[in-house]
Amino acid sequence: MLFHLSGRGLFFYLSWRHMVLVNACRSRSQAKDTEHVRLLAERIDFSLGLSQRDGTPFAILFLDLDRFKQINDSLGHMFGDRVLVDVAERLKGCLRQADTASRLGGDEFVLLLHQADARGAEITARRVLEALSEPYSLDEMSFTLTASIGIALY
């Protein structure tokens, strides 16, 4: 089952191919030689093993910041990097200690939610959207961000 959450509403998609998203994340970790993405892939493999062994559900949230390129283009990459640090802190505040957050690159993040069903994933996604929509203040500038979230359940 796939869901798509964005700042503009909640959309549900049903699909038998939701594992394509998981595989995309795992193959991306092989393409990028970064420790945090490899760690995410290992944790996804662990969650898959648990789920296959005893049916423990988990969810993967794919998050993309809407129109983030405009921030980089108009205010510069150093400013954009500072925004991403703030976004990462807000994401961490929305997760449980057992969950995992990882930046894939650019303005893309993946959140792995252990022992999460559809309801738990939706609650977390709504919490993330709410946290990210709170105003940001950097260099005496105040602005807001929105994000889109895709959810894969296993």
CSV table of N, CA and C in Angstrom, one decimal:
chain,number,residue,atom,x,y,z
A,1,MET,N,0.8,-1.2,0.0
A,1,MET,CA,0.0,0.0,0.0
A,1,MET,C,0.9,1.2,0.0
A,2,LEU,N,0.6,2.2,-0.8
A,2,LEU,CA,1.4,3.4,-0.9
A,2,LEU,C,0.5,4.6,-0.6
A,3,PHE,N,1.0,5.5,0.1
A,3,PHE,CA,0.3,6.8,0.4
A,3,PHE,C,1.2,7.9,-0.1
A,4,HIS,N,0.6,9.0,-0.4
A,4,HIS,CA,1.3,10.2,-0.7
A,4,HIS,C,0.8,11.4,0.1
A,5,LEU,N,1.6,11.9,0.9
A,5,LEU,CA,1.2,13.1,1.7
A,5,LEU,C,2.0,14.3,1.2
A,6,SER,N,1.3,15.4,1.2
A,6,SER,CA,2.0,16.6,0.8
A,6,SER,C,1.3,17.7,1.6
A,7,GLY,N,1.9,18.9,1.6
A,7,GLY,CA,1.4,20.0,2.3
A,7,GLY,C,0.0,20.4,1.7
A,8,ARG,N,-0.3,19.9,0.6
A,8,ARG,CA,-1.6,20.3,-0.1
A,8,ARG,C,-2.7,19.2,0.2
A,9,GLY,N,-2.4,18.1,0.9
A,9,GLY,CA,-3.5,17.2,1.2
A,9,GLY,C,-2.9,15.8,1.3
A,10,LEU,N,-3.8,14.8,1.5
A,10,LEU,CA,-3.5,13.4,1.7
A,10,LEU,C,-4.0,12.6,0.5
A,11,PHE,N,-3.2,11.9,-0.1
A,11,PHE,CA,-3.6,11.0,-1.3
A,11,PHE,C,-3.2,9.6,-1.0
A,12,PHE,N,-4.1,8.7,-1.3
A,12,PHE,CA,-3.8,7.2,-1.1
A,12,PHE,C,-3.7,6.5,-2.4
A,13,TYR,N,-2.7,5.7,-2.6
A,13,TYR,CA,-2.5,4.9,-3.7
A,13,TYR,C,-2.3,3.5,-3.3
A,14,LEU,N,-3.0,2.6,-3.9
A,14,LEU,CA,-2.8,1.1,-3.6
A,14,LEU,C,-1.9,0.6,-4.7
A,15,SER,N,-0.9,-0.3,-4.3
A,15,SER,CA,0.0,-0.8,-5.3
A,15,SER,C,0.6,-2.1,-4.7
A,16,TRP,N,0.8,-3.0,-5.6
A,16,TRP,CA,1.5,-4.3,-5.3
A,16,TRP,C,3.0,-4.0,-5.4
A,17,ARG,N,3.4,-2.9,-6.0
A,17,ARG,CA,4.8,-2.7,-6.3
A,17,ARG,C,5.5,-1.7,-5.3
A,18,HIS,N,5.0,-1.7,-4.1
A,18,HIS,CA,5.6,-0.7,-3.2
A,18,HIS,C,7.0,-1.0,-2.9
A,19,MET,N,7.4,-2.3,-3.0
A,19,MET,CA,8.8,-2.6,-2.7
A,19,MET,C,9.8,-2.0,-3.7
A,20,VAL,N,9.3,-1.5,-4.9
A,20,VAL,CA,10.1,-0.8,-5.8
A,20,VAL,C,10.8,0.3,-5.1
A,21,LEU,N,10.1,1.0,-4.2
A,21,LEU,CA,10.6,2.1,-3.5
A,21,LEU,C,11.8,1.7,-2.6
A,22,VAL,N,11.5,0.6,-1.9
A,22,VAL,CA,12.6,0.1,-1.0
A,22,VAL,C,13.8,-0.3,-1.8
A,23,ASN,N,13.6,-1.0,-2.9
A,23,ASN,CA,14.7,-1.4,-3.8
A,23,ASN,C,15.5,-0.2,-4.3
A,24,ALA,N,14.7,0.9,-4.7
A,24,ALA,CA,15.3,2.1,-5.2
A,24,ALA,C,16.2,2.7,-4.1
A,25,CYS,N,15.8,2.7,-2.9
A,25,CYS,CA,16.6,3.2,-1.8
A,25,CYS,C,17.8,2.4,-1.6
A,26,ARG,N,17.7,1.1,-1.6
A,26,ARG,CA,18.8,0.2,-1.4
A,26,ARG,C,19.8,0.3,-2.5
A,27,SER,N,19.4,0.4,-3.8
A,27,SER,CA,20.3,0.5,-4.9
A,27,SER,C,21.0,1.8,-4.9
A,28,ARG,N,20.3,2.9,-4.4
A,28,ARG,CA,20.9,4.2,-4.4
A,28,ARG,C,22.0,4.2,-3.4
A,29,SER,N,21.9,3.4,-2.3
A,29,SER,CA,22.9,3.3,-1.3
A,29,SER,C,24.2,2.7,-1.9
A,30,GLN,N,24.0,1.8,-2.9
A,30,GLN,CA,25.2,1.2,-3.5
A,30,GLN,C,25.9,2.2,-4.5
A,31,ALA,N,25.1,3.1,-5.0
A,31,ALA,CA,25.6,4.1,-6.0
A,31,ALA,C,26.4,5.2,-5.2
A,32,LYS,N,25.9,5.6,-4.0
A,32,LYS,CA,26.5,6.6,-3.2
A,32,LYS,C,27.3,5.9,-2.1
A,33,ASP,N,28.6,6.3,-2.1
A,33,ASP,CA,29.4,5.7,-1.1
A,33,ASP,C,29.5,6.5,0.2
A,34,THR,N,28.3,6.7,0.8
A,34,THR,CA,28.2,7.5,2.0
A,34,THR,C,27.8,6.5,3.1
A,35,GLU,N,28.4,6.7,4.3
A,35,GLU,CA,28.1,5.9,5.4
A,35,GLU,C,26.7,5.9,5.9
A,36,HIS,N,26.1,7.1,5.9
A,36,HIS,CA,24.7,7.1,6.4
A,36,HIS,C,23.7,6.4,5.5
A,37,VAL,N,23.9,6.4,4.2
A,37,VAL,CA,23.0,5.8,3.3
A,37,VAL,C,23.3,4.2,3.4
A,38,ARG,N,24.5,3.8,3.5
A,38,ARG,CA,24.8,2.4,3.7
A,38,ARG,C,24.1,1.9,5.0
A,39,LEU,N,24.2,2.7,6.0
A,39,LEU,CA,23.6,2.3,7.3
A,39,LEU,C,22.0,2.2,7.1
A,40,LEU,N,21.4,3.1,6.4
A,40,LEU,CA,20.0,3.0,6.1
A,40,LEU,C,19.7,1.8,5.4
A,41,ALA,N,20.5,1.4,4.4
A,41,ALA,CA,20.2,0.2,3.6
A,41,ALA,C,20.4,-1.1,4.5
A,42,GLU,N,21.3,-1.0,5.5
A,42,GLU,CA,21.5,-2.2,6.4
A,42,GLU,C,20.2,-2.2,7.3
A,43,ARG,N,19.7,-1.1,7.7
A,43,ARG,CA,18.6,-1.1,8.6
A,43,ARG,C,17.3,-1.6,7.9
A,44,ILE,N,17.2,-1.2,6.6
A,44,ILE,CA,16.1,-1.7,5.8
A,44,ILE,C,16.2,-3.2,5.6
A,45,ASP,N,17.4,-3.7,5.4
A,45,ASP,CA,17.6,-5.2,5.3
A,45,ASP,C,17.2,-5.8,6.6
A,46,PHE,N,17.6,-5.3,7.7
A,46,PHE,CA,17.2,-5.8,9.0
A,46,PHE,C,15.7,-5.8,9.2
A,47,SER,N,15.1,-4.7,8.9
A,47,SER,CA,13.6,-4.7,9.0
A,47,SER,C,12.9,-5.7,8.1
A,48,LEU,N,13.4,-5.8,6.9
A,48,LEU,CA,12.9,-6.8,5.9
A,48,LEU,C,13.0,-8.2,6.5
A,49,GLY,N,14.2,-8.5,7.1
A,49,GLY,CA,14.4,-9.8,7.8
A,49,GLY,C,13.4,-10.1,8.9
A,50,LEU,N,13.2,-9.1,9.8
A,50,LEU,CA,12.3,-9.2,10.9
A,50,LEU,C,10.9,-9.4,10.4
A,51,SER,N,10.5,-8.6,9.4
A,51,SER,CA,9.2,-8.7,8.9
A,51,SER,C,8.9,-10.1,8.2
A,52,GLN,N,9.9,-10.6,7.5
A,52,GLN,CA,9.7,-11.9,6.9
A,52,GLN,C,9.7,-13.1,8.0
A,53,ARG,N,10.5,-12.9,9.0
A,53,ARG,CA,10.5,-13.9,10.1
A,53,ARG,C,9.3,-13.9,11.0
A,54,ASP,N,8.9,-12.7,11.5
A,54,ASP,CA,7.8,-12.7,12.4
A,54,ASP,C,6.6,-11.8,12.1
A,55,GLY,N,6.6,-11.2,10.9
A,55,GLY,CA,5.5,-10.3,10.5
A,55,GLY,C,5.6,-8.9,11.0
A,56,THR,N,6.7,-8.5,11.6
A,56,THR,CA,6.8,-7.2,12.1
A,56,THR,C,6.7,-6.1,11.0
A,57,PRO,N,5.7,-5.2,11.1
A,57,PRO,CA,5.5,-4.3,10.0
A,57,PRO,C,6.5,-3.1,10.1
A,58,PHE,N,6.8,-2.5,9.0
A,58,PHE,CA,7.6,-1.3,9.0
A,58,PHE,C,7.2,-0.4,7.9
A,59,ALA,N,7.6,0.9,7.9
A,59,ALA,CA,7.2,1.8,6.9
A,59,ALA,C,8.5,2.6,6.5
A,60,ILE,N,8.5,3.0,5.2
A,60,ILE,CA,9.6,3.9,4.7
A,60,ILE,C,8.9,5.1,4.2
A,61,LEU,N,9.3,6.3,4.6
A,61,LEU,CA,8.8,7.5,4.2
A,61,LEU,C,9.8,8.2,3.3
A,62,PHE,N,9.5,8.5,2.1
A,62,PHE,CA,10.3,9.3,1.2
A,62,PHE,C,9.9,10.7,1.2
A,63,LEU,N,10.8,11.6,1.6
A,63,LEU,CA,10.4,13.0,1.8
A,63,LEU,C,11.2,13.9,0.8
A,64,ASP,N,10.5,14.8,0.2
A,64,ASP,CA,11.1,15.7,-0.8
A,64,ASP,C,10.6,17.1,-0.4
A,65,LEU,N,11.6,18.1,-0.2
A,65,LEU,CA,11.2,19.4,0.1
A,65,LEU,C,10.7,20.1,-1.2
A,66,ASP,N,9.5,20.7,-1.2
A,66,ASP,CA,8.9,21.3,-2.3
A,66,ASP,C,9.7,22.6,-2.7
A,67,ARG,N,10.0,22.8,-3.9
A,67,ARG,CA,10.6,24.0,-4.4
A,67,ARG,C,11.9,24.4,-3.7
A,68,PHE,N,12.7,23.5,-3.1
A,68,PHE,CA,13.9,23.8,-2.4
A,68,PHE,C,14.9,24.4,-3.3
A,69,LYS,N,14.9,24.1,-4.6
A,69,LYS,CA,15.9,24.6,-5.5
A,69,LYS,C,15.8,26.1,-5.6
A,70,GLN,N,14.7,26.7,-5.4
A,70,GLN,CA,14.5,28.1,-5.4
A,70,GLN,C,15.3,28.8,-4.2
A,71,ILE,N,15.4,28.1,-3.1
A,71,ILE,CA,16.2,28.6,-2.0
A,71,ILE,C,17.7,28.6,-2.4
A,72,ASN,N,18.2,27.5,-2.9
A,72,ASN,CA,19.6,27.4,-3.3
A,72,ASN,C,19.9,28.4,-4.4
A,73,ASP,N,19.0,28.6,-5.4
A,73,ASP,CA,19.2,29.5,-6.5
A,73,ASP,C,19.2,30.9,-6.1
A,74,SER,N,18.3,31.3,-5.2
A,74,SER,CA,18.2,32.7,-4.8
A,74,SER,C,19.0,33.1,-3.6
A,75,LEU,N,19.3,32.2,-2.7
A,75,LEU,CA,20.0,32.6,-1.5
A,75,LEU,C,21.4,31.9,-1.4
A,76,GLY,N,21.7,31.0,-2.2
A,76,GLY,CA,23.0,30.3,-2.2
A,76,GLY,C,22.9,29.0,-1.5
A,77,HIS,N,23.9,28.2,-1.9
A,77,HIS,CA,24.0,26.8,-1.4
A,77,HIS,C,24.4,26.8,0.1
A,78,MET,N,25.2,27.7,0.6
A,78,MET,CA,25.5,27.8,2.0
A,78,MET,C,24.3,28.0,2.8
A,79,PHE,N,23.4,28.9,2.4
A,79,PHE,CA,22.2,29.2,3.1
A,79,PHE,C,21.3,28.0,3.0
A,80,GLY,N,21.2,27.3,1.8
A,80,GLY,CA,20.4,26.1,1.7
A,80,GLY,C,20.9,25.0,2.6
A,81,ASP,N,22.2,24.9,2.8
A,81,ASP,CA,22.7,23.8,3.7
A,81,ASP,C,22.3,24.1,5.1
A,82,ARG,N,22.3,25.3,5.5
A,82,ARG,CA,21.8,25.7,6.9
A,82,ARG,C,20.3,25.3,7.0
A,83,VAL,N,19.6,25.5,6.0
A,83,VAL,CA,18.1,25.2,6.0
A,83,VAL,C,18.0,23.7,6.2
A,84,LEU,N,18.8,22.9,5.4
A,84,LEU,CA,18.8,21.4,5.5
A,84,LEU,C,19.2,20.9,6.9
A,85,VAL,N,20.1,21.6,7.6
A,85,VAL,CA,20.4,21.2,8.9
A,85,VAL,C,19.2,21.4,9.9
A,86,ASP,N,18.5,22.5,9.7
A,86,ASP,CA,17.3,22.8,10.5
A,86,ASP,C,16.2,21.7,10.2
A,87,VAL,N,16.1,21.4,8.9
A,87,VAL,CA,15.1,20.4,8.5
A,87,VAL,C,15.4,19.1,9.2
A,88,ALA,N,16.7,18.7,9.1
A,88,ALA,CA,17.1,17.4,9.7
A,88,ALA,C,16.8,17.4,11.2
A,89,GLU,N,17.1,18.5,11.9
A,89,GLU,CA,16.8,18.5,13.3
A,89,GLU,C,15.3,18.4,13.6
A,90,ARG,N,14.5,19.0,12.8
A,90,ARG,CA,13.0,18.9,12.9
A,90,ARG,C,12.6,17.4,12.7
A,91,LEU,N,13.2,16.8,11.7
A,91,LEU,CA,12.8,15.4,11.4
A,91,LEU,C,13.2,14.5,12.5
A,92,LYS,N,14.4,14.7,13.1
A,92,LYS,CA,14.8,13.9,14.3
A,92,LYS,C,13.8,14.0,15.4
A,93,GLY,N,13.2,15.2,15.6
A,93,GLY,CA,12.3,15.5,16.7
A,93,GLY,C,10.9,14.8,16.4
A,94,CYS,N,10.7,14.3,15.2
A,94,CYS,CA,9.4,13.7,14.9
A,94,CYS,C,9.5,12.2,15.0
A,95,LEU,N,10.7,11.6,15.2
A,95,LEU,CA,10.9,10.2,15.2
A,95,LEU,C,11.1,9.6,16.6
A,96,ARG,N,10.9,8.3,16.7
A,96,ARG,CA,11.2,7.6,17.9
A,96,ARG,C,12.7,7.2,17.8
A,97,GLN,N,13.2,6.9,19.0
A,97,GLN,CA,14.7,6.5,19.0
A,97,GLN,C,15.0,5.4,18.1
A,98,ALA,N,14.1,4.4,17.9
A,98,ALA,CA,14.4,3.2,17.1
A,98,ALA,C,14.3,3.5,15.6
A,99,ASP,N,13.7,4.6,15.2
A,99,ASP,CA,13.6,5.0,13.8
A,99,ASP,C,14.8,5.5,13.2
A,100,THR,N,14.9,5.6,11.9
A,100,THR,CA,16.1,6.1,11.2
A,100,THR,C,15.7,7.2,10.2
A,101,ALA,N,16.5,8.3,10.2
A,101,ALA,CA,16.4,9.3,9.2
A,101,ALA,C,17.7,9.4,8.5
A,102,SER,N,17.6,9.6,7.2
A,102,SER,CA,18.8,9.7,6.3
A,102,SER,C,18.5,10.6,5.2
A,103,ARG,N,19.5,11.4,4.9
A,103,ARG,CA,19.4,12.3,3.7
A,103,ARG,C,20.0,11.6,2.5
A,104,LEU,N,19.2,11.4,1.5
A,104,LEU,CA,19.7,10.8,0.3
A,104,LEU,C,20.6,11.7,-0.6
A,105,GLY,N,20.3,13.0,-0.5
A,105,GLY,CA,21.0,13.9,-1.3
A,105,GLY,C,20.1,15.1,-1.7
A,106,GLY,N,20.6,16.2,-2.0
A,106,GLY,CA,19.8,17.3,-2.4
A,106,GLY,C,18.8,17.6,-1.3
A,107,ASP,N,17.5,17.6,-1.6
A,107,ASP,CA,16.5,17.9,-0.6
A,107,ASP,C,15.6,16.6,-0.4
A,108,GLU,N,16.2,15.4,-0.5
A,108,GLU,CA,15.5,14.2,-0.4
A,108,GLU,C,16.0,13.5,0.9
A,109,PHE,N,15.0,13.1,1.7
A,109,PHE,CA,15.2,12.3,2.9
A,109,PHE,C,14.4,11.0,2.9
A,110,VAL,N,14.9,10.1,3.7
A,110,VAL,CA,14.2,8.8,3.9
A,110,VAL,C,14.1,8.6,5.4
A,111,LEU,N,12.9,8.2,5.8
A,111,LEU,CA,12.6,7.9,7.2
A,111,LEU,C,12.2,6.4,7.3
A,112,LEU,N,12.9,5.6,8.1
A,112,LEU,CA,12.5,4.2,8.3
A,112,LEU,C,11.9,4.1,9.6
A,113,LEU,N,10.6,3.7,9.6
A,113,LEU,CA,9.8,3.6,10.9
A,113,LEU,C,9.7,2.1,11.3
A,114,HIS,N,10.3,1.7,12.3
A,114,HIS,CA,10.3,0.3,12.8
A,114,HIS,C,8.9,0.1,13.5
A,115,GLN,N,8.4,-1.1,13.3
A,115,GLN,CA,7.2,-1.5,13.9
A,115,GLN,C,6.1,-0.5,13.7
A,116,ALA,N,5.9,-0.1,12.4
A,116,ALA,CA,4.9,0.9,12.1
A,116,ALA,C,3.9,0.3,11.1
A,117,ASP,N,2.6,0.5,11.4
A,117,ASP,CA,1.6,0.1,10.4
A,117,ASP,C,1.1,1.3,9.7
A,118,ALA,N,0.1,1.2,8.9
A,118,ALA,CA,-0.4,2.4,8.1
A,118,ALA,C,-0.8,3.6,9.0
A,119,ARG,N,-1.4,3.3,10.1
A,119,ARG,CA,-1.8,4.4,11.0
A,119,ARG,C,-0.6,5.1,11.6
A,120,GLY,N,0.4,4.3,12.1
A,120,GLY,CA,1.6,4.9,12.6
A,120,GLY,C,2.4,5.7,11.6
A,121,ALA,N,2.4,5.2,10.4
A,121,ALA,CA,3.1,5.9,9.3
A,121,ALA,C,2.4,7.2,9.0
A,122,GLU,N,1.1,7.2,8.9
A,122,GLU,CA,0.4,8.4,8.6
A,122,GLU,C,0.5,9.4,9.7
A,123,ILE,N,0.5,9.0,11.0
A,123,ILE,CA,0.6,9.9,12.1
A,123,ILE,C,2.0,10.6,12.1
A,124,THR,N,3.0,9.7,11.8
A,124,THR,CA,4.4,10.3,11.7
A,124,THR,C,4.5,11.3,10.6
A,125,ALA,N,4.0,10.9,9.4
A,125,ALA,CA,4.1,11.8,8.2
A,125,ALA,C,3.4,13.1,8.5
A,126,ARG,N,2.2,13.1,9.1
A,126,ARG,CA,1.5,14.3,9.4
A,126,ARG,C,2.3,15.1,10.4
A,127,ARG,N,2.9,14.5,11.4
A,127,ARG,CA,3.8,15.2,12.4
A,127,ARG,C,5.0,15.8,11.7
A,128,VAL,N,5.6,15.1,10.7
A,128,VAL,CA,6.7,15.7,10.0
A,128,VAL,C,6.2,16.9,9.2
A,129,LEU,N,5.1,16.8,8.5
A,129,LEU,CA,4.6,17.9,7.6
A,129,LEU,C,4.3,19.1,8.5
A,130,GLU,N,3.8,18.9,9.7
A,130,GLU,CA,3.5,20.0,10.6
A,130,GLU,C,4.8,20.6,11.1
A,131,ALA,N,5.7,19.8,11.5
A,131,ALA,CA,7.0,20.4,12.0
A,131,ALA,C,7.7,21.2,10.9
A,132,LEU,N,7.7,20.6,9.7
A,132,LEU,CA,8.4,21.3,8.6
A,132,LEU,C,7.7,22.6,8.1
A,133,SER,N,6.4,22.7,8.4
A,133,SER,CA,5.7,23.9,7.9
A,133,SER,C,5.8,25.0,8.9
A,134,GLU,N,6.3,24.8,10.1
A,134,GLU,CA,6.6,25.9,11.1
A,134,GLU,C,7.6,26.8,10.4
A,135,PRO,N,7.4,28.1,10.7
A,135,PRO,CA,8.3,29.1,10.1
A,135,PRO,C,9.8,28.9,10.5
A,136,TYR,N,10.7,29.2,9.5
A,136,TYR,CA,12.1,29.1,9.7
A,136,TYR,C,12.6,30.6,9.8
A,137,SER,N,13.6,30.8,10.6
A,137,SER,CA,14.2,32.1,10.8
A,137,SER,C,15.7,31.9,10.7
A,138,LEU,N,16.3,32.4,9.6
A,138,LEU,CA,17.8,32.4,9.4
A,138,LEU,C,18.2,33.8,8.9
A,139,ASP,N,19.3,34.3,9.5
A,139,ASP,CA,19.8,35.6,9.0
A,139,ASP,C,18.7,36.7,8.9
A,140,GLU,N,17.9,36.8,10.0
A,140,GLU,CA,16.8,37.8,10.0
A,140,GLU,C,15.8,37.6,8.9
A,141,MET,N,15.8,36.4,8.3
A,141,MET,CA,14.8,36.1,7.3
A,141,MET,C,13.8,35.1,7.8
A,142,SER,N,12.6,35.2,7.5
A,142,SER,CA,11.6,34.3,8.0
A,142,SER,C,10.9,33.7,6.7
A,143,PHE,N,10.7,32.4,6.7
A,143,PHE,CA,10.1,31.8,5.5
A,143,PHE,C,9.5,30.4,5.9
A,144,THR,N,8.7,29.8,5.1
A,144,THR,CA,8.1,28.5,5.4
A,144,THR,C,8.5,27.5,4.2
A,145,LEU,N,8.5,26.3,4.6
A,145,LEU,CA,8.7,25.2,3.6
A,145,LEU,C,7.5,24.3,3.6
A,146,THR,N,7.3,23.6,2.5
A,146,THR,CA,6.4,22.5,2.4
A,146,THR,C,7.1,21.3,1.9
A,147,ALA,N,6.6,20.1,2.1
A,147,ALA,CA,7.2,18.9,1.7
A,147,ALA,C,6.2,17.9,1.2
A,148,SER,N,6.6,17.0,0.4
A,148,SER,CA,5.8,15.9,-0.1
A,148,SER,C,6.4,14.6,0.5
A,149,ILE,N,5.5,13.7,0.9
A,149,ILE,CA,6.0,12.4,1.5
A,149,ILE,C,5.3,11.3,0.8
A,150,GLY,N,6.1,10.3,0.4
A,150,GLY,CA,5.5,9.0,-0.1
A,150,GLY,C,5.8,8.0,0.9
A,151,ILE,N,4.8,7.1,1.1
A,151,ILE,CA,4.9,6.1,2.2
A,151,ILE,C,4.8,4.7,1.6
A,152,ALA,N,5.8,3.9,1.9
A,152,ALA,CA,5.8,2.5,1.5
A,152,ALA,C,5.6,1.6,2.8
A,153,LEU,N,4.7,0.7,2.8
A,153,LEU,CA,4.5,-0.2,4.0
A,153,LEU,C,4.9,-1.6,3.6
A,154,TYR,N,5.5,-2.2,4.6
A,154,TYR,CA,5.8,-3.6,4.4
A,154,TYR,C,5.4,-4.4,5.6
